[in-house]
């Protein structure tokens, strides 16, 4: 590549928060309150770093070194877990919550899959470097040395294991290693600049990420499949709208969990993108949703199998 890629080549589906659609999507992510809170706190500190100093002055005025340690953490969060567990959905919507709390505009830059390039020497490195350059430049415009930033930027790298693989893998191509180096340089540059910018990486395979990437993460948040309480919290409001009894709701909730020892239950996306639409469309357009039929559909549907990625030897 001889000319730097433009912003549309690097990022797709850019979102500026507050955004009503993102707010609604975030509200539907049940059972992830701890993950939401941790990610939101990190983003809030990026937007308003002075707030940590104010907190310390009020509660721990002698803890100057400790506050410096917290404030110097690289602005990287890794969301790791099974397919359909809500990682990307949280990454794509948490900015709305922080934007509303802080009263600023936050922009999400979701890195396009095309950023991986076509294998030409130096291409992926240049694309990744350009993505961080855009992020750095936008964040620098928003920084305020004396108070809260005027906004923030989130760089989202989904399926991060595809471009941040461990450089220790014996079969790793030198171009891939150069791409990982570019990622590390970009993260360090944002950290050193103390800019209102965060990098969120989502991966199905935490063990595949380069150790240097993992070490830089302020948080590594693990995502699993929803347990019974989480499944009920998600499903019950919708079935109550359809006048299902509590017993009928419980039967469907049980059908979406592990059915035999060692098996997996439904993912969040199985529930929202497959089960609920299938139940509605089975009845549409000529009859109402029937609880007995909804139970049959839930019992017949198979959960998405766990991700089975190849492991590096």
XYZ file of C-alpha atoms in Angstrom:
313
model
C 0.000 0.000 0.000
C 1.436 3.353 -1.023
C -1.196 5.748 0.346
C -2.748 5.692 3.820
C -6.219 4.087 3.882
C -9.179 6.391 4.431
C -11.406 6.161 7.460
C -14.113 4.165 5.654
C -11.610 1.432 4.827
C -10.558 1.109 8.448
C -13.837 1.417 10.331
C -17.372 0.360 9.584
C -20.645 1.030 11.429
C -19.186 3.994 13.296
C -21.489 5.020 16.149
C -21.654 8.310 18.005
C -23.164 8.188 21.492
C -25.578 9.013 23.013
C -27.541 6.744 20.708
C -31.032 5.478 21.503
C -30.541 2.143 19.742
C -27.355 1.460 21.717
C -29.162 2.369 24.939
C -31.908 -0.154 24.237
C -29.438 -2.869 23.278
C -27.420 -2.301 26.459
C -30.549 -2.555 28.600
C -31.225 -6.010 27.166
C -27.848 -7.349 28.330
C -28.941 -8.964 31.584
C -26.610 -10.644 34.053
C -23.575 -8.578 33.050
C -23.839 -5.825 35.637
C -20.311 -6.333 36.996
C -18.808 -6.253 33.502
C -20.832 -3.142 32.636
C -19.697 -1.380 35.807
C -15.989 -2.146 35.337
C -15.941 -1.134 31.702
C -17.928 2.025 32.407
C -15.576 3.084 35.229
C -12.555 2.736 32.963
C -14.178 4.827 30.222
C -15.353 7.430 32.725
C -11.789 7.875 34.015
C -10.547 8.382 30.467
C -13.113 11.114 29.900
C -12.664 12.678 33.321
C -9.265 11.649 34.777
C -9.447 14.388 37.424
C -12.370 12.559 39.025
C -9.990 9.895 40.389
C -7.845 12.592 41.990
C -10.952 14.185 43.487
C -12.036 10.843 44.911
C -8.589 10.286 46.437
C -8.472 13.783 47.944
C -11.788 13.104 49.654
C -11.166 9.556 50.877
C -7.418 8.795 50.716
C -5.411 12.033 50.447
C -2.070 10.309 51.125
C -2.482 7.624 48.428
C -0.753 9.631 45.698
C 1.387 6.774 44.345
C -1.573 4.396 44.278
C -3.649 6.864 42.299
C -0.788 7.264 39.829
C -0.616 3.486 39.346
C -4.334 3.342 38.558
C -4.242 6.318 36.206
C -1.238 4.994 34.259
C -2.849 1.704 33.256
C -2.984 1.142 29.491
C -6.477 1.915 28.161
C -7.079 -1.682 27.048
C -9.877 -4.090 27.989
C -10.106 -7.651 26.701
C -13.554 -9.251 26.604
C -13.081 -13.004 26.360
C -15.547 -15.853 26.201
C -17.803 -18.140 24.245
C -19.622 -17.214 21.060
C -22.881 -15.349 21.576
C -22.078 -14.447 25.179
C -22.581 -10.692 24.803
C -18.964 -9.529 24.368
C -19.405 -7.548 21.178
C -22.848 -6.307 22.184
C -21.426 -4.826 25.392
C -18.439 -3.343 23.555
C -20.733 -1.704 21.006
C -23.158 -0.207 23.534
C -21.317 0.707 26.750
C -20.237 4.013 25.218
C -23.843 5.198 25.318
C -24.032 4.786 29.101
C -20.788 6.695 29.686
C -21.745 9.425 27.222
C -24.990 10.041 29.116
C -23.366 9.927 32.574
C -20.543 12.303 31.602
C -22.606 14.506 29.294
C -20.204 14.179 26.363
C -20.099 12.642 22.903
C -18.263 9.330 22.496
C -17.444 7.754 19.126
C -16.999 4.049 18.488
C -14.485 3.043 15.808
C -15.153 -0.640 15.030
C -12.149 -1.929 13.131
C -13.216 -3.427 9.815
C -12.371 -7.047 9.066
C -10.678 -5.775 5.910
C -8.053 -4.215 8.175
C -6.364 -7.606 8.164
C -5.438 -6.911 4.571
C -4.787 -9.312 1.741
C -1.455 -10.659 2.858
C 0.803 -8.221 1.022
C 4.045 -7.479 2.835
C 3.586 -4.645 5.293
C -0.112 -4.193 4.524
C -1.617 -5.306 7.830
C 0.959 -3.343 9.801
C 0.170 -0.197 7.832
C -3.571 -0.682 8.259
C -3.295 -1.210 12.008
C -0.953 1.745 12.382
C -3.377 3.917 10.431
C -6.287 2.813 12.651
C -4.376 3.862 15.756
C -3.300 7.125 14.075
C -6.956 8.020 13.454
C -7.871 7.078 17.014
C -4.960 9.090 18.459
C -5.719 12.173 16.376
C -9.434 12.161 17.218
C -8.764 11.645 20.934
C -6.158 14.416 20.991
C -8.763 16.875 19.744
C -10.973 15.995 22.706
C -8.388 16.168 25.494
C -8.534 18.996 28.009
C -5.467 19.437 30.186
C -7.339 21.212 32.978
C -10.597 19.305 33.260
C -12.864 16.644 31.793
C -12.340 15.806 28.152
C -14.858 17.027 25.611
C -15.515 13.445 24.539
C -13.807 10.117 23.965
C -13.030 7.491 21.344
C -13.364 3.716 21.591
C -11.387 1.553 19.166
C -13.107 -1.842 18.935
C -11.154 -4.839 17.654
C -13.527 -7.778 17.328
C -12.233 -11.320 16.772
C -8.953 -9.995 18.122
C -7.276 -13.403 18.158
C -7.137 -13.213 14.359
C -4.767 -10.231 14.421
C -3.261 -10.365 17.913
C -2.063 -13.957 17.930
C 0.806 -14.892 20.176
C 4.175 -14.224 18.524
C 5.419 -17.352 20.302
C 3.517 -19.571 17.848
C 6.107 -21.406 15.767
C 4.077 -21.223 12.546
C 3.341 -17.504 12.820
C 4.249 -15.520 9.718
C 6.586 -12.532 10.108
C 3.862 -10.249 8.735
C 1.513 -11.348 11.524
C 4.237 -10.693 14.092
C 4.705 -7.212 12.659
C 0.942 -6.639 13.005
C 1.033 -7.598 16.691
C 3.956 -5.224 17.190
C 1.884 -2.463 15.591
C -0.974 -3.210 17.994
C 1.336 -2.989 20.994
C 2.868 0.280 19.773
C -0.602 1.737 19.251
C -1.815 0.787 22.723
C 1.333 2.181 24.335
C 1.048 5.406 22.341
C -2.509 5.989 23.590
C -1.433 5.215 27.160
C 1.585 7.521 27.053
C -0.514 10.313 25.593
C -3.042 10.003 28.451
C -5.768 10.520 25.899
C -9.528 9.954 26.191
C -9.336 6.797 24.071
C -9.845 3.136 24.919
C -9.148 -0.077 23.034
C -11.618 -2.917 23.497
C -10.653 -6.334 22.152
C -13.140 -9.194 21.884
C -11.966 -12.775 21.517
C -13.266 -16.330 21.699
C -9.764 -17.552 22.517
C -7.955 -15.661 25.232
C -5.121 -18.179 25.192
C -4.359 -17.253 21.572
C -3.662 -13.586 22.346
C -0.054 -12.507 22.566
C 1.142 -12.397 26.216
C 2.263 -8.774 25.802
C -1.293 -7.833 24.821
C -2.706 -9.669 27.827
C -0.233 -8.009 30.197
C -1.308 -4.560 29.027
C -5.002 -5.145 29.658
C -6.471 -3.100 32.485
C -9.225 -5.697 32.628
C -9.700 -9.143 31.160
C -13.412 -9.801 31.538
C -14.595 -13.391 31.102
C -17.985 -14.066 29.519
C -19.909 -17.314 29.921
C -23.306 -18.616 28.897
C -26.254 -17.310 30.929
C -27.275 -19.306 33.981
C -30.894 -20.041 34.838
C -31.490 -16.748 36.654
C -30.020 -14.772 33.759
C -32.058 -16.683 31.180
C -35.246 -16.071 33.146
C -34.468 -12.379 33.599
C -34.081 -12.065 29.836
C -37.023 -14.217 28.727
C -39.689 -13.659 31.378
C -40.644 -10.058 30.465
C -41.293 -11.053 26.845
C -43.386 -14.107 27.671
C -45.303 -12.192 30.326
C -46.299 -9.778 27.547
C -47.769 -12.809 25.768
C -49.708 -13.792 28.924
C -47.718 -16.955 29.597
C -48.042 -18.391 33.095
C -45.030 -18.515 35.388
C -44.943 -22.284 35.052
C -44.872 -22.020 31.243
C -42.065 -19.477 31.422
C -40.097 -21.730 33.781
C -40.525 -24.676 31.401
C -39.019 -22.658 28.533
C -36.218 -21.336 30.750
C -35.342 -24.909 31.761
C -35.423 -26.033 28.113
C -32.774 -23.449 27.235
C -30.304 -24.682 29.840
C -27.938 -27.689 29.731
C -29.998 -30.793 29.090
C -27.439 -33.385 30.058
C -24.297 -33.477 32.155
C -21.417 -31.751 30.399
C -23.599 -30.050 27.773
C -24.016 -26.323 27.229
C -27.112 -24.189 27.496
C -28.225 -21.450 25.134
C -26.091 -18.373 24.559
C -27.493 -14.865 24.899
C -27.684 -14.612 21.120
C -29.457 -17.988 20.899
C -32.190 -16.586 23.128
C -32.531 -13.183 21.497
C -31.713 -13.850 17.845
C -33.058 -17.391 17.434
C -35.554 -18.538 20.067
C -37.721 -15.448 20.503
C -37.989 -14.689 16.759
C -38.725 -18.358 15.949
C -41.585 -18.456 18.464
C -43.113 -15.266 17.069
C -42.702 -16.188 13.405
C -44.121 -19.668 14.000
C -47.442 -18.014 14.911
C -47.303 -15.071 12.490
C -49.389 -14.063 10.546
C -52.536 -16.086 11.239
C -52.650 -17.047 14.930
C -51.501 -15.946 18.372
C -48.445 -17.406 20.045
C -49.396 -20.632 21.794
C -47.499 -21.470 25.018
C -47.464 -25.210 24.340
C -46.089 -24.635 20.855
C -43.487 -22.178 22.217
C -42.315 -24.845 24.659
C -42.017 -27.353 21.791
C -39.889 -24.926 19.805
C -37.587 -24.286 22.773
C -37.182 -27.995 23.474
C -36.446 -28.798 19.818
C -33.890 -26.037 19.299
C -30.214 -26.856 19.828
C -27.845 -24.312 21.380
C -24.951 -22.951 19.372
C -21.970 -25.272 19.941
C -18.978 -23.831 21.810
C -16.238 -22.279 19.697
C -13.689 -24.908 18.744
C -10.704 -22.942 17.488
C -7.440 -24.584 16.546
C -4.923 -24.285 19.333
C -1.331 -23.385 18.713
C 1.127 -26.119 19.453
